[in-house]
Structure formats: structure tokens, C-alpha cells
C-alpha positions as MATLAB code, in Angstrom:
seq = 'XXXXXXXXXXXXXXXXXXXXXXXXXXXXXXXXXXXXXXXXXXXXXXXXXXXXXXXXXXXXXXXXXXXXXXXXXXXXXXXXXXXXXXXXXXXXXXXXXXXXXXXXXXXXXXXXXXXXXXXXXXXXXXXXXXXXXXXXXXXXXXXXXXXXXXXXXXXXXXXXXXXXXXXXXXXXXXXXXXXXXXXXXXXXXXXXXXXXXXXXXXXXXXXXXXXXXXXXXXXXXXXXXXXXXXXXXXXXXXXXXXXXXXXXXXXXXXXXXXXXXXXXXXXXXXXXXXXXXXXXXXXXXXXXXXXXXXXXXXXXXXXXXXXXXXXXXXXXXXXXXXXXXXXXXXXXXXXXXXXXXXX';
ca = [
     -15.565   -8.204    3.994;
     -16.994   -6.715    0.576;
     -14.825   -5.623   -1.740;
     -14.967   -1.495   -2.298;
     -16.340   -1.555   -5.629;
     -19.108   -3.527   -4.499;
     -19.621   -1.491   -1.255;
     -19.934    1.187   -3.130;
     -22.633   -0.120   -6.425;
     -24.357   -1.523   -3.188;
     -24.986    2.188   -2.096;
     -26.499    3.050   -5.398;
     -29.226    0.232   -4.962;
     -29.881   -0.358   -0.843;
     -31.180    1.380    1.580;
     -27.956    3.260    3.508;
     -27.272    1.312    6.331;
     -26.566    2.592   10.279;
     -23.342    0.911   10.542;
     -20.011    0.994    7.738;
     -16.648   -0.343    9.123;
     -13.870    0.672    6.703;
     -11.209   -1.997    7.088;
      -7.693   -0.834    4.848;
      -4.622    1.172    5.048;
      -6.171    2.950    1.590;
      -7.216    6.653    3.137;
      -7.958    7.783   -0.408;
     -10.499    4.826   -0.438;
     -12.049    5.665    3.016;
     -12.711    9.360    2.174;
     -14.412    8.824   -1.349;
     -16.465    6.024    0.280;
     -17.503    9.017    2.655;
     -17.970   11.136   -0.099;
     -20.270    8.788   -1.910;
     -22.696    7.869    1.257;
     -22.863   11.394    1.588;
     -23.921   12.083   -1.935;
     -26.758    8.809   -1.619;
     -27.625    9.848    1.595;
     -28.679   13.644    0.044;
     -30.504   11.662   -2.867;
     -33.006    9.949   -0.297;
     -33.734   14.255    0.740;
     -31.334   14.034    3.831;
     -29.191   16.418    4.474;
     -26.486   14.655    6.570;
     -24.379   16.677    9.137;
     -20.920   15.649    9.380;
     -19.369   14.748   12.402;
     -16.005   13.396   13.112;
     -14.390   11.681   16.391;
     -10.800   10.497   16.482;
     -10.404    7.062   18.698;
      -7.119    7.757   19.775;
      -8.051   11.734   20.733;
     -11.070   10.627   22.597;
     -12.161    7.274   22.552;
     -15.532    6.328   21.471;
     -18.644    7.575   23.859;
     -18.313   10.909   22.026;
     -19.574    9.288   19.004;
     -22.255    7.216   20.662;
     -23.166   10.074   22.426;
     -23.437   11.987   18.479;
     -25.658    8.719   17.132;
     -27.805    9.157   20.014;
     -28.465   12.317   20.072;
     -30.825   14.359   17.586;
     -28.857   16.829   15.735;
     -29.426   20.271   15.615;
     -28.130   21.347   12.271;
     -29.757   18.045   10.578;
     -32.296   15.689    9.955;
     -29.727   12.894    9.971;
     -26.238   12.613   11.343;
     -23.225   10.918    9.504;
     -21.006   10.179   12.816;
     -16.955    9.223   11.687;
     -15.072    7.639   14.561;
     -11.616    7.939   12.404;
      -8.835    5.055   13.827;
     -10.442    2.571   16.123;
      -7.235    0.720   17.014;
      -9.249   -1.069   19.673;
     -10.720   -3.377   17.056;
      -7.214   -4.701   15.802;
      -4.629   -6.824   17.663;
      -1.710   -3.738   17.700;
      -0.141   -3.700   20.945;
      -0.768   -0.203   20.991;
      -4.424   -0.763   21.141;
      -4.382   -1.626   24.289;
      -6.641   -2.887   27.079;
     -10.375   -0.661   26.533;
     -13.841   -1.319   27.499;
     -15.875   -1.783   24.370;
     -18.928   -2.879   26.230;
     -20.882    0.436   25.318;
     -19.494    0.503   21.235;
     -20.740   -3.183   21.505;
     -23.949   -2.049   22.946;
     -24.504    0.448   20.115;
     -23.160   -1.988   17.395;
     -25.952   -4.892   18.424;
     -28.717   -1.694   18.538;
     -27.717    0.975   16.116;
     -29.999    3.880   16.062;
     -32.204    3.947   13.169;
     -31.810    7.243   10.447;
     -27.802    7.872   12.330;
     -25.200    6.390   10.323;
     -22.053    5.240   12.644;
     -18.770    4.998    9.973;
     -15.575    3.476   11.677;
     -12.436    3.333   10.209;
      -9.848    0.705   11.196;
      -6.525    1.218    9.463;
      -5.180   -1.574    9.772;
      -5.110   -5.106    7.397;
      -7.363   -6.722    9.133;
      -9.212   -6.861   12.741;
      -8.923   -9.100   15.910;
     -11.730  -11.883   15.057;
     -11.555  -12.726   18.596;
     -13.178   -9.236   19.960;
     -16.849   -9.252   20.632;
     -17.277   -5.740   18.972;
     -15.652   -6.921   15.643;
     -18.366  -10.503   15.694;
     -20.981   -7.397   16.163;
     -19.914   -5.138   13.089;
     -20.057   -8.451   10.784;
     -23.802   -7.810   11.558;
     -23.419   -4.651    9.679;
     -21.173   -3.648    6.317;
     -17.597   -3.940    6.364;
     -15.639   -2.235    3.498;
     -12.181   -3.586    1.921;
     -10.310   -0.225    1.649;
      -7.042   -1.655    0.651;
      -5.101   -1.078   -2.334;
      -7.383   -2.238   -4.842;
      -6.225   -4.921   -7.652;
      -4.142   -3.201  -10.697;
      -7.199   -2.780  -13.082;
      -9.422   -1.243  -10.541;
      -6.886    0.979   -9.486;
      -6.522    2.107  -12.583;
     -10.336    2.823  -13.432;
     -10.156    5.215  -10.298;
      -6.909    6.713  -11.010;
      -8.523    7.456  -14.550;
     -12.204    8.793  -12.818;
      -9.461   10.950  -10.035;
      -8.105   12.344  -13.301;
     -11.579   13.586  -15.035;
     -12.084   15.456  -11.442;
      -9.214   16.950  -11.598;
      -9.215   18.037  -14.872;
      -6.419   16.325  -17.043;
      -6.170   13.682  -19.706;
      -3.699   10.895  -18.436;
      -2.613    8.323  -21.036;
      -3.962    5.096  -20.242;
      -0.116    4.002  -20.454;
       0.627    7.053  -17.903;
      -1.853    5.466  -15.944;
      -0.611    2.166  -15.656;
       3.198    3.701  -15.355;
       2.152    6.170  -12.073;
       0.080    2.998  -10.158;
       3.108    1.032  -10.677;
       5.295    3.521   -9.026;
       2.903    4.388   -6.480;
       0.919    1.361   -5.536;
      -1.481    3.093   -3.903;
      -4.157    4.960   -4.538;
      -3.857    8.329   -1.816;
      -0.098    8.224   -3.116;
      -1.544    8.680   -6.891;
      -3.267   11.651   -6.230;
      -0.655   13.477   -4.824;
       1.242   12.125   -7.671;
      -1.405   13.381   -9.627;
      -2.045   17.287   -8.446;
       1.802   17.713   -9.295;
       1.760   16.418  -12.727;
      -1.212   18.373  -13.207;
       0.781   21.793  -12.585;
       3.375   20.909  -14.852;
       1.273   19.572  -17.590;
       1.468   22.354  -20.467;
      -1.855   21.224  -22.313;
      -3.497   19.232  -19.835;
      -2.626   15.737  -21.096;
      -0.214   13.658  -18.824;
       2.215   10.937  -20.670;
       3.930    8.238  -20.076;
       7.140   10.537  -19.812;
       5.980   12.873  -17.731;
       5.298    9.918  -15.088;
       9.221    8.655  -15.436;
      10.368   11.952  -15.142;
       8.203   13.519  -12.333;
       7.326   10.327  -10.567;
      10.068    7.920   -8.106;
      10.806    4.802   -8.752;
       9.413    2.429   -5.845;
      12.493    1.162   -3.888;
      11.884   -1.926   -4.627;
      12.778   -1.178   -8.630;
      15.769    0.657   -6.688;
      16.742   -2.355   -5.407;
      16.364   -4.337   -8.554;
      18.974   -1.605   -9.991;
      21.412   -2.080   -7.144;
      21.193   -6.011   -7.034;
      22.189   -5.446  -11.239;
      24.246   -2.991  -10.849;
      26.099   -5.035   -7.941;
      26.202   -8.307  -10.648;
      27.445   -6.302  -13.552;
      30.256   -5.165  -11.317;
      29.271   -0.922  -11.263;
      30.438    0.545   -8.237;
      29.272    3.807   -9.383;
      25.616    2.885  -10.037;
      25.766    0.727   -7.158;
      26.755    3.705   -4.545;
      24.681    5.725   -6.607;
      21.728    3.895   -6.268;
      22.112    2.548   -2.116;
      22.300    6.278   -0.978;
      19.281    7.544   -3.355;
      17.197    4.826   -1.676;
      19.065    6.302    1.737;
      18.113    9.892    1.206;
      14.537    8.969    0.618;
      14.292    7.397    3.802;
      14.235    3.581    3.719;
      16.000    2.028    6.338;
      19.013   -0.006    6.646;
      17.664   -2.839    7.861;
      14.540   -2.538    5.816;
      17.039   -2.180    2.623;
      18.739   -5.444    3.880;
      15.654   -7.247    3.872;
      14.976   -5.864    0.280;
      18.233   -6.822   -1.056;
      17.482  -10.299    0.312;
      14.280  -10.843   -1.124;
      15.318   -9.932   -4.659;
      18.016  -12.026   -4.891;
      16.347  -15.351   -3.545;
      13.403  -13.992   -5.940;
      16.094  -13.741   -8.822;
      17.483  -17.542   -7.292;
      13.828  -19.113   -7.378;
      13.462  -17.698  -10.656;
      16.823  -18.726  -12.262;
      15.847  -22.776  -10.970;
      12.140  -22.269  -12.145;
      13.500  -21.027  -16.181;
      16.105  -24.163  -16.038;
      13.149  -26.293  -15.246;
      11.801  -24.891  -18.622;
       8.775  -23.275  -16.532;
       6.291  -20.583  -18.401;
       6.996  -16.745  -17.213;
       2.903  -16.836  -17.255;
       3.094  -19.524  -14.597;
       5.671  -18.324  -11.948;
       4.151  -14.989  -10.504;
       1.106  -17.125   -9.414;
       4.178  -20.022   -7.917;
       6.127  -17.741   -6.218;
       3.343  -15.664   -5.361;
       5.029  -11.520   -6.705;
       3.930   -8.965   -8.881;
       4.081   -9.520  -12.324;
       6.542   -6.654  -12.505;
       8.803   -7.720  -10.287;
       8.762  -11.372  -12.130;
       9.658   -9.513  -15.216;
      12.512   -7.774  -14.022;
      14.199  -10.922  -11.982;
      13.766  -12.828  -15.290;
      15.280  -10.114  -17.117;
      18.569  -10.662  -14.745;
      18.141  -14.291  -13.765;
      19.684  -16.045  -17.189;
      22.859  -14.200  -16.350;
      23.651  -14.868  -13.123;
      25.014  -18.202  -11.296;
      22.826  -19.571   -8.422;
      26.401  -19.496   -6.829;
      26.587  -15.859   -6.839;
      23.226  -15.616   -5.607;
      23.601  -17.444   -2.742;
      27.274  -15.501   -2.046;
      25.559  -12.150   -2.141;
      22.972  -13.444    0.604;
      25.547  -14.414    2.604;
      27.096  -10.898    2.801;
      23.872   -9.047    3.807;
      23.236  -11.525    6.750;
      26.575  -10.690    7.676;
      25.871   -7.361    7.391;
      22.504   -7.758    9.134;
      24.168   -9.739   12.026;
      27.029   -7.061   12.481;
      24.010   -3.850   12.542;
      21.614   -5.835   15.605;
      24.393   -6.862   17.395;
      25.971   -3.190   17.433;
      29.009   -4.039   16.171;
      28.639   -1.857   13.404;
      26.986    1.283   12.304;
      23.878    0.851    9.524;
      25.062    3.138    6.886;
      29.230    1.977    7.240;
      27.800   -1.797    6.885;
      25.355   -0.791    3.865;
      28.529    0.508    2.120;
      30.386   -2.678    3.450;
      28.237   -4.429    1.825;
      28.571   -3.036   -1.778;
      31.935   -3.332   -1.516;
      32.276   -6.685   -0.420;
      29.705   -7.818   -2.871;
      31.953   -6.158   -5.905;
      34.913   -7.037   -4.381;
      35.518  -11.186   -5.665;
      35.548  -12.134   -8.952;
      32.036  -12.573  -10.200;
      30.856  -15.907  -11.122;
      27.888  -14.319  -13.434;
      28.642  -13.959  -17.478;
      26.649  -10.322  -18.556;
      26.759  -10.095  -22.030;
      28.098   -7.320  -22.747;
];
């Protein structure tokens, strides 16, 4: 699969092709890569009629039907067949007849350009009709790697018509973490932006934390003994809709991160060298070895017990999701704590 950057500088120098698959759960991706194979398409002196056919709506012979037909309002066609769940393993994709897409995909018609989008991470190998597109250009359109993100968050920005900091930049993608989220993000910090410039504080103040930072804040707050930023913090991460299961699962992870990390600093280990180990965002690494030093491995490992409790209690029924999230901060601050915070 070619990386989008790539797809993309490949537009500028070959010949556009009669088949794009755009693999990623990126959407902001997928439509500028639209965008520009529109735009290269009008540089060779086509003027490309746009046509769009939803999978799940309709299946797929409408868009064969569209490459295979010569279009009336064009000399060449750019055919969309938006979610082809058929090409992944989901469940909900289902039992369908690709014969005819396969057909197409091993004869393409020549001056139509076929675009299907798969969002999903990654296709079912095993299907003939995804061995056939690997004949043809496949597009990564995942969230892109932090320093390409923010080159295109920066290039969004010039469209729209503000200056963003670059440190505003690298605040809002760390919030975000992806790229159709950022330019939401982006069109609202925009309309409250008095001179057109966008800071650093603008971001903290107009943008939300991810939950996982929320998390980070409860699993501290929850060590340091603060029931009040504790509560605070469970039902803020409540009202914006995660989960209580999902927010178990959270909790979990950060802690046995803040564990690994507490055994990998005794062992006298580099901060430089664990995010590749234990295989996390560098942010995230910063802020469990921020809290690791203070905390006992014993306390760790007593705070994990109480959300599996917790987790146990909510799948077998025995207790509703929200009571046993609120269990759980209490029980956690209820012992004596076996950390030592400075204070």
C-alpha cells in the first residue's frame, strides 16, 4: 500500500491511473486525494464529471455500469464507489458476489477512473477482488505520522485563511489525532481568532483534551488521593460520551503503562528508548514517567485489581456501568495509599 504523500507526488508525475483504492479510516485524506486527481486530471485538458455510488446504498453494478458507459456531461468520468465493506473481513460485509467488480478490476476501462474507498484498517487478503486492486494503486489514508500531519494541518490552515503557530499546530494534532477532526477543530478557532493568528492558547482553551490525557488526570488524581478531581474528571469523560467499559479498559492500560514504565526507569533505562519498547506515543511516555517515580508497583497492581472487579461486576449484570465507575473511584481512594507524592 503507498503511503499518501507518495500517492499523491505520484499524481504530479504519472499518467492518472483507471483504478485508486483508498484504504484508511482518514475521510479528510480520502476527499483531498479526490480533490487532487481531480485537479491533475483537468491539467491533462479533461474535464472529469463526478460521480458518486455508495456500496452499502446500492452495491456496486451502478458504478460499473458509470465506468462503462460514455458520459454525457464529460469527456472522462471520475466514478466514487464510497464504503466497499465487501472488500474487508467486517461481519457486516457480508456474503456478495464480486465476480462482476472483479471482472472490471482485471479490465478497467481505459480514460474512466474507478476510486473505491474502504474505511476500514486494512482489507481481507484472502478475497479475489482485493489480489485484483493490488494490480492497480492502493492509497494509505490513515492518520498520517505526527510530522506529516502537521505539514497538512499547516497547508489546511493557508486555505483557510489563518496563521497557526507551529506550536498551535503541534498542540491541536495532539488533541485531535486525526486529521478530518483538525479541521473542524480548525473552522472554529478560525471564528474566534481576533487577528487571524491561532496560538498555542487558543488550542488549550477551545480544543478537548483526548480522553486518554483524561484518563492520565484521573489515574493522578486517583494516586494523589483527590476525590474532587477524580469525580470531576470520570463524569467529564462520561458526558462526552466514552463508555464505561471502554473507560475501564483505559484506566487499565495507563496504569500497567505507568507499571512497565516505573520497572523500565529502576532498570536505569533511557526515556528515548522506552516508547519504541513498549511500543506508545511519545506523549503518553512522557506523562506515565512524569507519575511513575511516585507511585509503588504495589499500588499499581491494587488499582488494576479494582477495575477488573468492576469490569467483572458490569458483564455479568450485577451492577450498573455508571454506579460501578463511581465504585471504582471510591474504592481506589478509599485504603491508605502506598505512593509518596511530594507535595
Amino acid at each position: 500500500m503507498m503511503e499518501w504523500g507518495k500517492a499523491v507526488a505520484a499524481l504530479n508525475r504519472e499518467p492518472v491511473r483507471p483504478v485508486y483504492a483508498l484504504v484508511g479510516t482518514e475521510p479528510f485524506l480520502v476527499r483531498r486525494f479526490l480533490r487532487k486527481l481531480a485537479d491533475r486530471m483537468e491539467q491533462d485538458g479533461q474535464r472529469p464529471y463526478l460521480e458518486r455510488h455508495r456500496f452499502d446504498d446500492e452495491g456496486y453494478m451502478g458504478a460499473i455500469a458509470a465506468c462503462q458507459t460514455q458520459s454525457l456531461f464529460s469527456e472522462a468520468s471520475l466514478v466514487v464507489l464510497e464504503q466497499v465493506t465487501a472488500l474487508t473481513s467486517a461481519k457486516a460485509a457480508g456474503k456478495v458476489d464480486l465476480g462482476p467488480l472483479e471482472d472490471y478490476l482485471d479490465n478497467p476501462v481505459p480514460h474512466r477512473v474507478l476510486v473505491i474507498t474502504v474505511e476500514a484498517d486494512k482489507l481481507d487478503e484472502r478475497k479475489r477482488a482485493v489480489k485484483l486492486l493490488k494490480k492497480h494503486v492502493l492509497v494509505d489514508c490513515h492518520p498520517p505520522k505526527d510530522a506529516e500531519a502537521e505539514r497538512l494541518i499547516c497547508e489546511l490552515a493557508g486555505e483557510m485563511g489563518v496563521v497557526v503557530e507551529d506550536a498551535a499546530i503541534a498542540e491541536l494534532w495532539r488533541r485531535c489525532r486525526m486529521l478530518t477532526l483538525c479541521e473542524q477543530e480548525l473552522a472554529k478557532l478560525r471564528s474566534f481568532s481576533e487577528n487571524g493568528t491561532i496560538d498555542v492558547d487558543a488550542v488549550r482553551e477551545l480544543v478537548a483534551e483526548p480522553i486518554e490525557d483524561n484518563v492520565f488526570q484521573w489515574v493522578e488524581g486517583v494516586l494523589r488521593k483527590k476525590v474532587r478531581d477524580s469525580i470531576r474528571v470520570l463524569h467529564e469523560m462520561r458526558i462526552r460520551g466514552a463508555e464505561p467499559l471502554s473507560l475501564l479498559a483505559l484506566m487499565a492500560h495507563r496504569l500497567r503503562l505507568l507499571g512497565f514504565v516505573r520497572v523500565l526507569q529502576q532498570r536505569g533505562i533511557p526515556e528515548s528508548a522506552m516508547a519504541s519498547r513498549l511500543k506508545v506515543h511519545p506523549y503518553a511516555l512522557k506523562q506515565a514517567a512524569r507519575l511513575a517515580p511516585r507511585v509503588a508497583l504495589s499500588e499499581v497492581e491494587r488499582l488494576l485489581v479494582i477495575i477488573a472487579d468492576a469490569e467483572y461486576a458490569i458483564k455479568s449484570g450485577r451492577q450498573d456501568p455508571d454506579v460501578a465507575l463511581e465504585w471504582v473511584v471510591m474504592a481506589c481512594l478509599a485504603s491508605k495509599p502506598h505512593a509518596v507524592w511530594a507535595r
